[in-house]
PDB file of C-alpha atoms and ligand atoms in Angstrom:
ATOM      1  CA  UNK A   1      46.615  53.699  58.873  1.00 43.00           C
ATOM      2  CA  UNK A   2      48.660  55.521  61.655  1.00 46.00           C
ATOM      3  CA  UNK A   3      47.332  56.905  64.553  1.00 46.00           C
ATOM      4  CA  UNK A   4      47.914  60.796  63.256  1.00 49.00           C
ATOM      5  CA  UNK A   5      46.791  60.183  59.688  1.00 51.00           C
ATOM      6  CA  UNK A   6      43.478  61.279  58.910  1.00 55.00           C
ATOM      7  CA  UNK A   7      41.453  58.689  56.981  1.00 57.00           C
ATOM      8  CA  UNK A   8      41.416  59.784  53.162  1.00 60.00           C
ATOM      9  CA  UNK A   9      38.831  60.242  51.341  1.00 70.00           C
ATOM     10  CA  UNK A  10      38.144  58.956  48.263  1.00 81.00           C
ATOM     11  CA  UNK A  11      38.078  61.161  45.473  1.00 87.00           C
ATOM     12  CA  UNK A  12      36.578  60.553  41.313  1.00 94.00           C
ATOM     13  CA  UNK A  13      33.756  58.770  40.332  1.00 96.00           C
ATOM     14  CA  UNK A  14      32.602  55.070  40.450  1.00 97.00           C
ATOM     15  CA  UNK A  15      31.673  52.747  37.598  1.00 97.00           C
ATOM     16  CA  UNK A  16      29.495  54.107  35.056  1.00 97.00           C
ATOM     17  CA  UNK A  17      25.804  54.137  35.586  1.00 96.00           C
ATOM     18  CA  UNK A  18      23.145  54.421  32.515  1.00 94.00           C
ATOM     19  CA  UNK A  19      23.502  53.668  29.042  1.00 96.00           C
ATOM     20  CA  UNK A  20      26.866  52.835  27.702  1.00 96.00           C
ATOM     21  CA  UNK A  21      27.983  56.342  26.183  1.00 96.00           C
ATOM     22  CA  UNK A  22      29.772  56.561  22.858  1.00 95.00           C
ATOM     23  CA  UNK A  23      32.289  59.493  23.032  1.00 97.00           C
ATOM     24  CA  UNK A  24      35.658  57.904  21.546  1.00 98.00           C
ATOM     25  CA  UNK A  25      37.213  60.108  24.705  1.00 98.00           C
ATOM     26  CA  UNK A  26      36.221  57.863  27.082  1.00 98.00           C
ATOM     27  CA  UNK A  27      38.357  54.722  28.192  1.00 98.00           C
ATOM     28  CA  UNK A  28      36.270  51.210  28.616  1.00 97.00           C
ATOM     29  CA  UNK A  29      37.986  50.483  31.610  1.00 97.00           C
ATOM     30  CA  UNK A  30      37.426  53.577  33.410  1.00 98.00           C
ATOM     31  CA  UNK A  31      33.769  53.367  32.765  1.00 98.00           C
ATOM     32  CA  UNK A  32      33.440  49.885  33.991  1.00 97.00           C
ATOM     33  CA  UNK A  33      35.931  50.332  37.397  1.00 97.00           C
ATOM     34  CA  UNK A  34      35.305  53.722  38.380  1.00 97.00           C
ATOM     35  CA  UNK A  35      38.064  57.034  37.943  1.00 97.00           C
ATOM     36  CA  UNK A  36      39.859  57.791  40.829  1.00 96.00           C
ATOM     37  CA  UNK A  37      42.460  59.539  38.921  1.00 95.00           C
ATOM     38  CA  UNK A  38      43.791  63.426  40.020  1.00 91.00           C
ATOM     39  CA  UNK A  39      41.851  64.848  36.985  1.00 95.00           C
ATOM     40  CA  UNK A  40      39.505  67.997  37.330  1.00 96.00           C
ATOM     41  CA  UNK A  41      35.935  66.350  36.882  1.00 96.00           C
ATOM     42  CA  UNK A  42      35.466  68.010  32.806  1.00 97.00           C
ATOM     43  CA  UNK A  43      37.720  64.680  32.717  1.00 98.00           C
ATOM     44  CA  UNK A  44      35.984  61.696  34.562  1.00 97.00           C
ATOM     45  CA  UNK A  45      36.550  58.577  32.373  1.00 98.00           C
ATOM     46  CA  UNK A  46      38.099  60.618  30.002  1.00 98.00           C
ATOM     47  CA  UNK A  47      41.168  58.382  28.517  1.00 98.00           C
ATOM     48  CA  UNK A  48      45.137  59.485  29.336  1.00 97.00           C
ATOM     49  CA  UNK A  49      45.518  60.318  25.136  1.00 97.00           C
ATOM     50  CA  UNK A  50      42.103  61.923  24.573  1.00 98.00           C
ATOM     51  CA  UNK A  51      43.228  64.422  28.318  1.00 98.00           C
ATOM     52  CA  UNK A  52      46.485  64.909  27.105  1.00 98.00           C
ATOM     53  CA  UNK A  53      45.203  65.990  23.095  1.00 98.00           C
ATOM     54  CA  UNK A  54      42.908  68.210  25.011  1.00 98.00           C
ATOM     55  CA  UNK A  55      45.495  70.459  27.065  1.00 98.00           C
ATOM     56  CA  UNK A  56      48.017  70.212  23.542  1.00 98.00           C
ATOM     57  CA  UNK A  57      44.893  72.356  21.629  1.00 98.00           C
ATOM     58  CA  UNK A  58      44.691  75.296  24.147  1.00 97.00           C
ATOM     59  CA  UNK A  59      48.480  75.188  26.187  1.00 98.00           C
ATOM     60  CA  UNK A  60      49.917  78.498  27.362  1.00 98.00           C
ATOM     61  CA  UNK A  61      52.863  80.068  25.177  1.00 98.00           C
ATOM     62  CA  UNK A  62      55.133  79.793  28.439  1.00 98.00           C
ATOM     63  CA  UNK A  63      58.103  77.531  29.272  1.00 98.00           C
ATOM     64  CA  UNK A  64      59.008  76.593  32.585  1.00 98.00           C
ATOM     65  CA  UNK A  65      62.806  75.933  33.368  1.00 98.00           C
ATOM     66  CA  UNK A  66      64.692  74.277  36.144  1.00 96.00           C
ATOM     67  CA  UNK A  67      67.958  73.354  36.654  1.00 96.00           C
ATOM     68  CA  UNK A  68      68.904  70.025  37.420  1.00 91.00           C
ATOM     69  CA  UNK A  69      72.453  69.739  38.730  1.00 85.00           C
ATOM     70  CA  UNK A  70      71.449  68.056  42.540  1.00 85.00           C
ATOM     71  CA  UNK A  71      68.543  66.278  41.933  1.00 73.00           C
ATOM     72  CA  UNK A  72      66.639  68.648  43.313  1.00 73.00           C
ATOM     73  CA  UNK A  73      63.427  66.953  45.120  1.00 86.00           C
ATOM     74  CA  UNK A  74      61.188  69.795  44.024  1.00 92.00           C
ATOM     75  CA  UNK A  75      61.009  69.916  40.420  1.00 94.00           C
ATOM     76  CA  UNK A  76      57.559  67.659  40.912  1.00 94.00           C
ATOM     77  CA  UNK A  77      55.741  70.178  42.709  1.00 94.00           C
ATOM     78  CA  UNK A  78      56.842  72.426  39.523  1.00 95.00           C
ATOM     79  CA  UNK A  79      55.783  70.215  37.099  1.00 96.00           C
ATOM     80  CA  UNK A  80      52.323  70.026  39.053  1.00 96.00           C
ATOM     81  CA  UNK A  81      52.136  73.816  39.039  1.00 97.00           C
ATOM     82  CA  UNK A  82      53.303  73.800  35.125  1.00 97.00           C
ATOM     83  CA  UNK A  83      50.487  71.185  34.949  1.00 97.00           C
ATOM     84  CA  UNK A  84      47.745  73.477  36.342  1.00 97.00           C
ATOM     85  CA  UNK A  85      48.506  76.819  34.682  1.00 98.00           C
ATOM     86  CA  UNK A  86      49.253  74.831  31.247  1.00 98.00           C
ATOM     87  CA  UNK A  87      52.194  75.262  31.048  1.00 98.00           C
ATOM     88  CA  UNK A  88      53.344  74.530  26.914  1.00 98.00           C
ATOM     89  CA  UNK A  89      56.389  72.361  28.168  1.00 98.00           C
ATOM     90  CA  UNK A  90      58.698  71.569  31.254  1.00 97.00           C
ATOM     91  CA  UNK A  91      62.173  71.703  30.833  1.00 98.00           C
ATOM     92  CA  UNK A  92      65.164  69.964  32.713  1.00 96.00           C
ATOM     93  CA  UNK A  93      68.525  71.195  31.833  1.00 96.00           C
ATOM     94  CA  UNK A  94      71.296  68.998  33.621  1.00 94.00           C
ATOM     95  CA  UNK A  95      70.345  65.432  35.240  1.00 91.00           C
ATOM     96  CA  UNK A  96      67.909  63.445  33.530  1.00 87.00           C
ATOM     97  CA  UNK A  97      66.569  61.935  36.417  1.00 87.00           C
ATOM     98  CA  UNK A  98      64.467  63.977  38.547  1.00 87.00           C
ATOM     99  CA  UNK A  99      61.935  62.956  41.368  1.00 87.00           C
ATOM    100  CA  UNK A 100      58.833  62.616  40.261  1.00 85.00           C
ATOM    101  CA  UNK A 101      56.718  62.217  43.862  1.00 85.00           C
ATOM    102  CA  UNK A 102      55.809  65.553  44.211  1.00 84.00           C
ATOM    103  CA  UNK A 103      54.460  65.826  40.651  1.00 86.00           C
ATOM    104  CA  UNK A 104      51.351  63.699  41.652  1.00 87.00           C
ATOM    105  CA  UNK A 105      51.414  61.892  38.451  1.00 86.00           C
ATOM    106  CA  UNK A 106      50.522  65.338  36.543  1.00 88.00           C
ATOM    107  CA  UNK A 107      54.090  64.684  34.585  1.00 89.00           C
ATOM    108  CA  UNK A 108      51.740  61.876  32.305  1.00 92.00           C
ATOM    109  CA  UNK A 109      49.951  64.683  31.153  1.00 92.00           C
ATOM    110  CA  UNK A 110      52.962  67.585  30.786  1.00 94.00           C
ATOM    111  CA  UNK A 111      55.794  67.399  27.660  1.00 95.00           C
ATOM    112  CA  UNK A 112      58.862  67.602  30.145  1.00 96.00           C
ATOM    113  CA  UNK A 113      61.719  67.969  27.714  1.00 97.00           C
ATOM    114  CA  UNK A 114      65.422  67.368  28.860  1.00 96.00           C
ATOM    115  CA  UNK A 115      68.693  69.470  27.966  1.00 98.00           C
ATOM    116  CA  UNK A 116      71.524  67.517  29.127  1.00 97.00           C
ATOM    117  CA  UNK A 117      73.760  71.678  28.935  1.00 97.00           C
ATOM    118  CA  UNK A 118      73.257  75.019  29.228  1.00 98.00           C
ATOM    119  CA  UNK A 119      74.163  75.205  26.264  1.00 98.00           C
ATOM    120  CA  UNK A 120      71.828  73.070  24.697  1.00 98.00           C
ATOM    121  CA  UNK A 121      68.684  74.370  26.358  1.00 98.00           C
ATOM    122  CA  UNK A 122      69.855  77.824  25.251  1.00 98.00           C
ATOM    123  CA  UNK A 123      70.178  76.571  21.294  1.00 98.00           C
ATOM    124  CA  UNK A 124      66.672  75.366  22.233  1.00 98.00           C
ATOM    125  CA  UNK A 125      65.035  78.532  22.848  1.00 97.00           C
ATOM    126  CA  UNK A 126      67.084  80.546  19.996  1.00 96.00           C
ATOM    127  CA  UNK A 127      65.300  77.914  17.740  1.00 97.00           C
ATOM    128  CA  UNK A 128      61.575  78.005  19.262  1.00 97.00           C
ATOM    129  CA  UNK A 129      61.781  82.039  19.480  1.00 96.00           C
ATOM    130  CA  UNK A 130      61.007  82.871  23.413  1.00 97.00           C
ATOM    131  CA  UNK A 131      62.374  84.924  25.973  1.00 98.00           C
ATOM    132  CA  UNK A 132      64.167  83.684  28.441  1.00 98.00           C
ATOM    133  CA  UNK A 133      63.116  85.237  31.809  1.00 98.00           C
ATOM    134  CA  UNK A 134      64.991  84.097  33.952  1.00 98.00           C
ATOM    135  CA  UNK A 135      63.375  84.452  38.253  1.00 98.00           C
ATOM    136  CA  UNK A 136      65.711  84.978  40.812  1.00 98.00           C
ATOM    137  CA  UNK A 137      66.930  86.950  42.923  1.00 97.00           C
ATOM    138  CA  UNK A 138      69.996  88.291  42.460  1.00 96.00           C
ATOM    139  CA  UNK A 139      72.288  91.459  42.303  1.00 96.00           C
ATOM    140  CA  UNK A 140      70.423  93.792  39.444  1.00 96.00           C
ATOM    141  CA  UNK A 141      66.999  91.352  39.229  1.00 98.00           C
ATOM    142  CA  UNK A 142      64.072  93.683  38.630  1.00 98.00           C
ATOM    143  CA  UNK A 143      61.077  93.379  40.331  1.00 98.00           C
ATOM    144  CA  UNK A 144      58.359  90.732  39.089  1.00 98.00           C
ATOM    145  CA  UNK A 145      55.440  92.743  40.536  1.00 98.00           C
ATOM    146  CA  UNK A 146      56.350  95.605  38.152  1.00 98.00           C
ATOM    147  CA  UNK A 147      57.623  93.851  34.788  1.00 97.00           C
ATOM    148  CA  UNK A 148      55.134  92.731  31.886  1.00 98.00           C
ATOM    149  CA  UNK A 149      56.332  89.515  31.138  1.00 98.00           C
ATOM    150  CA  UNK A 150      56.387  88.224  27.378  1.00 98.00           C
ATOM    151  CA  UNK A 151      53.660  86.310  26.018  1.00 98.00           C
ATOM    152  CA  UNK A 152      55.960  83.701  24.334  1.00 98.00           C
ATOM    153  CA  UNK A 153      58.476  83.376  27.005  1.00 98.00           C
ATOM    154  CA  UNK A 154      60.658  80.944  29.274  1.00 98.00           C
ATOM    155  CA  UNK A 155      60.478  81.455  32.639  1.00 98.00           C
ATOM    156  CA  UNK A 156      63.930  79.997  34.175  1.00 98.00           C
ATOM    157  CA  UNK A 157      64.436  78.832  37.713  1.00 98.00           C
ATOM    158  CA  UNK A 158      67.649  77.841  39.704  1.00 97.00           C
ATOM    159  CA  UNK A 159      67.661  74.883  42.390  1.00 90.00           C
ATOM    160  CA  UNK A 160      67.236  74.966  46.086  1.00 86.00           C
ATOM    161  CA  UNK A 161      71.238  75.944  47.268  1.00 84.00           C
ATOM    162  CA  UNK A 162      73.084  76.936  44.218  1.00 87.00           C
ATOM    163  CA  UNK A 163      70.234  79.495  42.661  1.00 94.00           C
ATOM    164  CA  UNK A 164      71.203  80.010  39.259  1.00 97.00           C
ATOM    165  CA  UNK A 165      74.330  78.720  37.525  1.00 97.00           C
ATOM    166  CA  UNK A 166      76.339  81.463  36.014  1.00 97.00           C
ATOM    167  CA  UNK A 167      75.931  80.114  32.713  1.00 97.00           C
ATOM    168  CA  UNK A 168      72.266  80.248  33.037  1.00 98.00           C
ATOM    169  CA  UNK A 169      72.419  83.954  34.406  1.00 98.00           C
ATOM    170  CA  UNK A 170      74.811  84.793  31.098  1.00 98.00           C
ATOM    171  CA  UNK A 171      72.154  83.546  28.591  1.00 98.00           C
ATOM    172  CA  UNK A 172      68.900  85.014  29.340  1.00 98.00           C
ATOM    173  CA  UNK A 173      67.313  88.097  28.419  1.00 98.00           C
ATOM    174  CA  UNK A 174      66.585  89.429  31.821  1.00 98.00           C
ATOM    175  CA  UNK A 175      66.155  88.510  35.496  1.00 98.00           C
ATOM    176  CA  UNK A 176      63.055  88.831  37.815  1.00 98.00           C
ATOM    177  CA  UNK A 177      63.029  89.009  41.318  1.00 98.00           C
ATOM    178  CA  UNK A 178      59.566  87.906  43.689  1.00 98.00           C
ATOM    179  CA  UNK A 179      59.189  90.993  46.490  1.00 98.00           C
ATOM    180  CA  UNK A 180      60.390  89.545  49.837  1.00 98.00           C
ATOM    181  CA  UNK A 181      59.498  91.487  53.211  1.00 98.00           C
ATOM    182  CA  UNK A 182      61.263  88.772  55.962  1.00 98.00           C
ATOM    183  CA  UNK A 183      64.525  87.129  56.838  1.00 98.00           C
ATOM    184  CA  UNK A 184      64.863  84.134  55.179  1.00 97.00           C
ATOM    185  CA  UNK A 185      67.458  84.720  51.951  1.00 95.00           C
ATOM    186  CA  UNK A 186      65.008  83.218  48.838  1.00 96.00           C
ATOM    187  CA  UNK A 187      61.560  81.039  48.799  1.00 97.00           C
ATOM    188  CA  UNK A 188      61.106  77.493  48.066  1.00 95.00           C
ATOM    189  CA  UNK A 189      61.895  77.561  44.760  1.00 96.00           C
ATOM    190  CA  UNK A 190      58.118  75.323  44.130  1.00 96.00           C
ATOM    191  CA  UNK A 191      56.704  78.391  45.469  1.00 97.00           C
ATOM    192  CA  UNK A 192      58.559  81.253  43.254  1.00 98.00           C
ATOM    193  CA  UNK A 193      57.736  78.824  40.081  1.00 98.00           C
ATOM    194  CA  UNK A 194      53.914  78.698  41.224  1.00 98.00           C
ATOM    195  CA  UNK A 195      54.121  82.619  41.856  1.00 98.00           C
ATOM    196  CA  UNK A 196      56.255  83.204  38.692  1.00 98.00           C
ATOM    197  CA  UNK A 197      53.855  81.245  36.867  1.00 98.00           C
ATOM    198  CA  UNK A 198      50.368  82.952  38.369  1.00 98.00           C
ATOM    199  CA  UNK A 199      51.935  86.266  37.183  1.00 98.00           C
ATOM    200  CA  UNK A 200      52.076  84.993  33.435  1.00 98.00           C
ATOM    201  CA  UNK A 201      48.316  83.654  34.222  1.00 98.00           C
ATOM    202  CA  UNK A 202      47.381  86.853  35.315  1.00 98.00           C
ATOM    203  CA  UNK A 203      48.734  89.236  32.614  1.00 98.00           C
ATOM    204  CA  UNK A 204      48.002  86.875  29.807  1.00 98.00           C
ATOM    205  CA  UNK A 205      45.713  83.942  30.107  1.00 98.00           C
ATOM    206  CA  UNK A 206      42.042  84.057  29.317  1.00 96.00           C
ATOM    207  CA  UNK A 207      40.384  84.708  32.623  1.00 93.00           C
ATOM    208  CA  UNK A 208      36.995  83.308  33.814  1.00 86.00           C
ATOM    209  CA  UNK A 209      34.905  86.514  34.141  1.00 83.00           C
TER     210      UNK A 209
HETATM  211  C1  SAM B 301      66.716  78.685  47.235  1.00 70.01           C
HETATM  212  S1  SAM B 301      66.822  79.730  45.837  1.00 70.01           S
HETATM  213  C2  SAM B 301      68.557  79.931  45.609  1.00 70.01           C
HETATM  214  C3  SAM B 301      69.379  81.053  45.727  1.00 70.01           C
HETATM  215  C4  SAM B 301      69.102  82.485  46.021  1.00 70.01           C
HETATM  216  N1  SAM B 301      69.424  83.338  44.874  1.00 70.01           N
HETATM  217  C5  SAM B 301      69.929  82.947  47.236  1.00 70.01           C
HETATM  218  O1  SAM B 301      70.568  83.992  47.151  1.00 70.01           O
HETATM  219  O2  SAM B 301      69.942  82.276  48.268  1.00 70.01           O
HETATM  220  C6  SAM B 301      66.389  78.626  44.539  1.00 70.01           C
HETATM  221  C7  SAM B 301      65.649  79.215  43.373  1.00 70.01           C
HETATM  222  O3  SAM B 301      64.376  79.640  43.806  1.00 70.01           O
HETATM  223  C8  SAM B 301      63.950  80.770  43.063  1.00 70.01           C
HETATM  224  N2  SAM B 301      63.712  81.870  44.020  1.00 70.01           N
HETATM  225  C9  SAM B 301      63.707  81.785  45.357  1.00 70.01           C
HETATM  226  N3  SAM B 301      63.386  82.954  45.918  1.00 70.01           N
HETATM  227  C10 SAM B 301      63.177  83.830  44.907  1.00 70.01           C
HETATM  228  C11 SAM B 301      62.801  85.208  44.836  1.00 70.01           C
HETATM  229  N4  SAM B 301      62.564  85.940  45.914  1.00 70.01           N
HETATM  230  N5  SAM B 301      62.670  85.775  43.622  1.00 70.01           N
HETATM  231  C12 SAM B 301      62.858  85.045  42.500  1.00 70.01           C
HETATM  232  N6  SAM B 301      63.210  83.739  42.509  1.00 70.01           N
HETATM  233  C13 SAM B 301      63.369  83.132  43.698  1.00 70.01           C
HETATM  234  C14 SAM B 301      65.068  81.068  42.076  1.00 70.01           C
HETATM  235  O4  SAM B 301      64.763  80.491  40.825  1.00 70.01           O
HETATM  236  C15 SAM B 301      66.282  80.424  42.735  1.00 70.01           C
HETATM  237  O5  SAM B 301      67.273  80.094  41.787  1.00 70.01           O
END
Protein backbone atom coordinates (compact mmCIF):
# COMPACT_ATOMS: atom_id res chain seq x y z
CA UNK A 1 0.00 0.00 0.00
CA UNK A 2 1.25 3.60 -0.86
CA UNK A 3 1.85 6.13 1.44
CA UNK A 4 -1.48 8.31 0.30
CA UNK A 5 -3.80 5.32 -0.02
CA UNK A 6 -6.06 4.83 2.70
CA UNK A 7 -6.20 1.21 3.89
CA UNK A 8 -9.52 -0.41 2.42
CA UNK A 9 -11.83 -1.86 4.09
CA UNK A 10 -13.23 -4.92 3.57
CA UNK A 11 -16.62 -5.08 2.50
CA UNK A 12 -19.45 -8.53 2.29
CA UNK A 13 -19.74 -11.15 4.56
CA UNK A 14 -17.50 -14.07 5.77
CA UNK A 15 -18.12 -17.81 5.59
CA UNK A 16 -21.40 -18.95 6.58
CA UNK A 17 -22.18 -19.49 10.19
CA UNK A 18 -25.23 -21.88 11.45
CA UNK A 19 -26.94 -24.54 9.80
CA UNK A 20 -26.26 -25.18 6.20
CA UNK A 21 -29.32 -23.30 4.49
CA UNK A 22 -31.17 -24.80 1.55
CA UNK A 23 -32.28 -21.93 -0.78
CA UNK A 24 -31.19 -23.22 -4.42
CA UNK A 25 -30.09 -19.22 -4.69
CA UNK A 26 -27.27 -19.60 -2.80
CA UNK A 27 -23.76 -20.69 -4.26
CA UNK A 28 -21.72 -23.51 -2.07
CA UNK A 29 -18.70 -21.73 -2.48
CA UNK A 30 -19.76 -18.45 -1.35
CA UNK A 31 -21.15 -19.90 1.78
CA UNK A 32 -18.07 -21.77 2.65
CA UNK A 33 -15.34 -18.67 1.65
CA UNK A 34 -17.16 -15.71 2.52
CA UNK A 35 -18.87 -12.89 -0.29
CA UNK A 36 -16.91 -10.07 -0.85
CA UNK A 37 -18.59 -9.36 -4.03
CA UNK A 38 -20.09 -5.48 -4.94
CA UNK A 39 -23.67 -6.83 -4.36
CA UNK A 40 -26.28 -4.87 -2.15
CA UNK A 41 -26.54 -7.23 1.02
CA UNK A 42 -30.54 -8.71 -0.17
CA UNK A 43 -27.67 -10.66 -2.19
CA UNK A 44 -24.93 -12.11 0.20
CA UNK A 45 -24.11 -15.65 -1.08
CA UNK A 46 -26.62 -15.27 -3.48
CA UNK A 47 -25.18 -17.11 -6.82
CA UNK A 48 -24.18 -14.81 -10.20
CA UNK A 49 -27.45 -16.77 -12.19
CA UNK A 50 -29.94 -16.78 -9.30
CA UNK A 51 -28.78 -12.30 -8.96
CA UNK A 52 -28.95 -11.91 -12.45
CA UNK A 53 -32.76 -13.97 -12.84
CA UNK A 54 -33.67 -11.69 -10.05
CA UNK A 55 -33.04 -8.10 -11.70
CA UNK A 56 -34.47 -9.90 -15.38
CA UNK A 57 -38.15 -10.30 -13.30
CA UNK A 58 -38.51 -6.59 -12.22
CA UNK A 59 -35.93 -4.46 -14.92
CA UNK A 60 -36.96 -0.93 -15.88
CA UNK A 61 -38.60 -0.44 -19.49
CA UNK A 62 -35.54 1.97 -20.31
CA UNK A 63 -32.56 1.56 -22.67
CA UNK A 64 -29.43 3.19 -22.20
CA UNK A 65 -27.31 4.12 -25.38
CA UNK A 66 -23.76 5.13 -26.00
CA UNK A 67 -21.81 5.57 -28.79
CA UNK A 68 -18.75 3.83 -29.28
CA UNK A 69 -16.61 5.32 -32.04
CA UNK A 70 -13.22 6.25 -29.59
CA UNK A 71 -13.30 3.85 -27.10
CA UNK A 72 -14.55 6.00 -24.88
CA UNK A 73 -13.15 5.12 -21.17
CA UNK A 74 -16.49 5.97 -19.61
CA UNK A 75 -19.04 3.73 -20.84
CA UNK A 76 -18.22 1.55 -17.40
CA UNK A 77 -19.27 4.09 -15.10
CA UNK A 78 -22.60 3.99 -17.41
CA UNK A 79 -23.04 0.58 -17.31
CA UNK A 80 -22.65 0.83 -13.36
CA UNK A 81 -25.28 3.56 -13.29
CA UNK A 82 -27.55 1.36 -15.88
CA UNK A 83 -26.74 -1.36 -13.28
CA UNK A 84 -28.18 0.54 -10.28
CA UNK A 85 -31.33 2.13 -11.71
CA UNK A 86 -32.06 -1.33 -13.67
CA UNK A 87 -31.60 -0.42 -16.47
CA UNK A 88 -33.54 -3.30 -19.11
CA UNK A 89 -30.31 -3.35 -21.37
CA UNK A 90 -27.01 -1.42 -22.29
CA UNK A 91 -26.33 -0.74 -25.66
CA UNK A 92 -22.99 -0.10 -27.64
CA UNK A 93 -23.41 1.06 -31.12
CA UNK A 94 -19.89 1.26 -32.92
CA UNK A 95 -16.67 -0.57 -31.32
CA UNK A 96 -17.20 -3.70 -29.68
CA UNK A 97 -14.64 -3.31 -27.29
CA UNK A 98 -15.23 -0.97 -24.59
CA UNK A 99 -13.41 -0.56 -21.14
CA UNK A 100 -14.85 -2.26 -18.69
CA UNK A 101 -12.80 -0.79 -15.34
CA UNK A 102 -15.11 1.66 -14.46
CA UNK A 103 -18.08 -0.72 -14.60
CA UNK A 104 -16.91 -2.41 -11.29
CA UNK A 105 -17.81 -5.75 -12.53
CA UNK A 106 -21.69 -4.64 -12.54
CA UNK A 107 -21.49 -5.49 -16.57
CA UNK A 108 -21.82 -9.57 -15.20
CA UNK A 109 -25.04 -8.67 -14.08
CA UNK A 110 -26.34 -6.04 -17.07
CA UNK A 111 -27.46 -7.47 -20.89
CA UNK A 112 -25.01 -5.00 -22.76
CA UNK A 113 -26.03 -5.57 -26.34
CA UNK A 114 -23.74 -4.38 -29.30
CA UNK A 115 -24.78 -2.61 -32.72
CA UNK A 116 -21.83 -2.62 -34.83
CA UNK A 117 -24.10 0.86 -37.08
CA UNK A 118 -26.33 3.38 -36.59
CA UNK A 119 -28.17 1.86 -38.57
CA UNK A 120 -28.47 -1.27 -36.97
CA UNK A 121 -29.19 -0.03 -33.46
CA UNK A 122 -31.92 2.09 -35.06
CA UNK A 123 -33.63 -1.26 -36.86
CA UNK A 124 -33.23 -2.40 -33.23
CA UNK A 125 -35.46 -0.08 -31.57
CA UNK A 126 -38.12 0.09 -34.61
CA UNK A 127 -38.39 -3.71 -33.77
CA UNK A 128 -38.55 -3.58 -29.75
CA UNK A 129 -41.07 -0.43 -29.96
CA UNK A 130 -39.23 2.48 -27.75
CA UNK A 131 -38.50 5.94 -28.08
CA UNK A 132 -35.46 7.03 -28.75
CA UNK A 133 -34.57 10.05 -26.52
CA UNK A 134 -31.80 11.02 -27.39
CA UNK A 135 -29.64 13.62 -24.25
CA UNK A 136 -27.58 16.19 -25.43
CA UNK A 137 -27.13 19.27 -25.79
CA UNK A 138 -27.43 20.71 -28.84
CA UNK A 139 -28.99 23.50 -31.10
CA UNK A 140 -33.05 22.95 -30.54
CA UNK A 141 -32.57 20.19 -27.40
CA UNK A 142 -35.43 20.81 -25.00
CA UNK A 143 -34.99 20.93 -21.57
CA UNK A 144 -34.84 17.54 -19.47
CA UNK A 145 -36.11 19.22 -16.28
CA UNK A 146 -39.38 20.03 -18.11
CA UNK A 147 -40.06 16.93 -20.54
CA UNK A 148 -42.00 13.66 -19.33
CA UNK A 149 -39.96 11.11 -20.64
CA UNK A 150 -41.59 7.80 -22.11
CA UNK A 151 -42.03 4.87 -20.06
CA UNK A 152 -40.70 2.44 -22.77
CA UNK A 153 -37.93 4.51 -24.05
CA UNK A 154 -34.10 4.69 -25.12
CA UNK A 155 -32.24 7.15 -23.66
CA UNK A 156 -29.19 7.90 -26.21
CA UNK A 157 -25.87 9.40 -25.28
CA UNK A 158 -22.90 10.72 -27.45
CA UNK A 159 -19.09 10.25 -26.35
CA UNK A 160 -16.79 12.55 -24.53
CA UNK A 161 -15.46 14.99 -27.79
CA UNK A 162 -17.62 14.24 -30.70
CA UNK A 163 -21.26 14.43 -28.74
CA UNK A 164 -23.60 12.90 -30.96
CA UNK A 165 -22.95 11.61 -34.48
CA UNK A 166 -25.21 13.16 -36.99
CA UNK A 167 -26.64 9.98 -37.85
CA UNK A 168 -27.61 9.39 -34.35
CA UNK A 169 -29.16 13.02 -34.06
CA UNK A 170 -31.23 12.12 -37.57
CA UNK A 171 -32.86 8.97 -36.05
CA UNK A 172 -34.34 9.73 -32.80
CA UNK A 173 -37.52 11.02 -31.78
CA UNK A 174 -36.36 13.98 -29.83
CA UNK A 175 -33.40 15.53 -27.99
CA UNK A 176 -33.00 16.48 -24.24
CA UNK A 177 -30.78 18.82 -22.87
CA UNK A 178 -29.48 18.67 -18.73
CA UNK A 179 -29.81 22.62 -17.39
CA UNK A 180 -26.22 23.97 -17.16
CA UNK A 181 -25.54 27.31 -15.09
CA UNK A 182 -21.32 27.49 -15.58
CA UNK A 183 -18.64 27.63 -18.21
CA UNK A 184 -17.62 24.46 -19.08
CA UNK A 185 -19.40 23.48 -22.73
CA UNK A 186 -21.21 19.81 -21.64
CA UNK A 187 -20.80 17.34 -18.41
CA UNK A 188 -19.02 14.16 -18.18
CA UNK A 189 -21.05 12.31 -20.19
CA UNK A 190 -21.09 9.35 -16.89
CA UNK A 191 -22.70 12.11 -15.15
CA UNK A 192 -25.56 13.26 -17.79
CA UNK A 193 -26.29 9.27 -18.19
CA UNK A 194 -26.59 8.97 -14.22
CA UNK A 195 -28.76 12.30 -14.28
CA UNK A 196 -30.64 11.24 -17.48
CA UNK A 197 -31.26 8.06 -15.92
CA UNK A 198 -32.46 9.42 -12.17
CA UNK A 199 -35.03 11.49 -14.16
CA UNK A 200 -36.64 8.21 -15.71
CA UNK A 201 -36.33 6.81 -11.90
CA UNK A 202 -38.05 9.62 -10.70
CA UNK A 203 -41.07 10.00 -13.06
CA UNK A 204 -41.57 6.30 -13.40
CA UNK A 205 -40.07 3.78 -11.09
CA UNK A 206 -41.78 2.47 -8.02
CA UNK A 207 -40.50 4.64 -5.23
CA UNK A 208 -39.78 3.54 -1.61
CA UNK A 209 -42.36 5.60 0.36
C1 LIG B 1 -18.70 15.88 -23.71
S1 LIG B 1 -20.31 15.79 -24.37
C2 LIG B 1 -20.08 16.21 -26.07
C3 LIG B 1 -20.51 17.31 -26.81
C4 LIG B 1 -21.37 18.48 -26.48
N1 LIG B 1 -22.62 18.46 -27.24
C5 LIG B 1 -20.62 19.79 -26.78
O1 LIG B 1 -21.19 20.66 -27.43
O2 LIG B 1 -19.47 19.96 -26.38
C6 LIG B 1 -20.57 14.05 -24.44
C7 LIG B 1 -21.97 13.56 -24.23
O3 LIG B 1 -22.35 13.84 -22.90
C8 LIG B 1 -23.74 14.10 -22.82
N2 LIG B 1 -23.92 15.45 -22.26
C9 LIG B 1 -22.96 16.24 -21.74
N3 LIG B 1 -23.48 17.37 -21.26
C10 LIG B 1 -24.81 17.32 -21.48
C11 LIG B 1 -25.91 18.20 -21.20
N4 LIG B 1 -25.75 19.36 -20.59
N5 LIG B 1 -27.15 17.82 -21.56
C12 LIG B 1 -27.35 16.61 -22.15
N6 LIG B 1 -26.35 15.75 -22.44
C13 LIG B 1 -25.09 16.09 -22.11
C14 LIG B 1 -24.27 13.96 -24.24
O4 LIG B 1 -24.81 12.67 -24.43
C15 LIG B 1 -23.03 14.20 -25.09
O5 LIG B 1 -23.14 13.60 -26.36
Amino acid sequence: MGEDEEPQAEVGVGPWEGAWPDDPRLDPELLREGDRRNVVDAYRYWSMDAIVADLDARRHPFHVVVENWQHDHNIGSIVRSANAFLAAEVHIVGRRRWNRRGAMVTDRYQHVRHHPSVEDFVAWARTAGVALVAIDNVPGSRPLERESLPRECALVFGQEGPGLSDEMLAAVDVVLEIAQFGSTRSLNVGAAAAIAMHSWVVQHADLPR
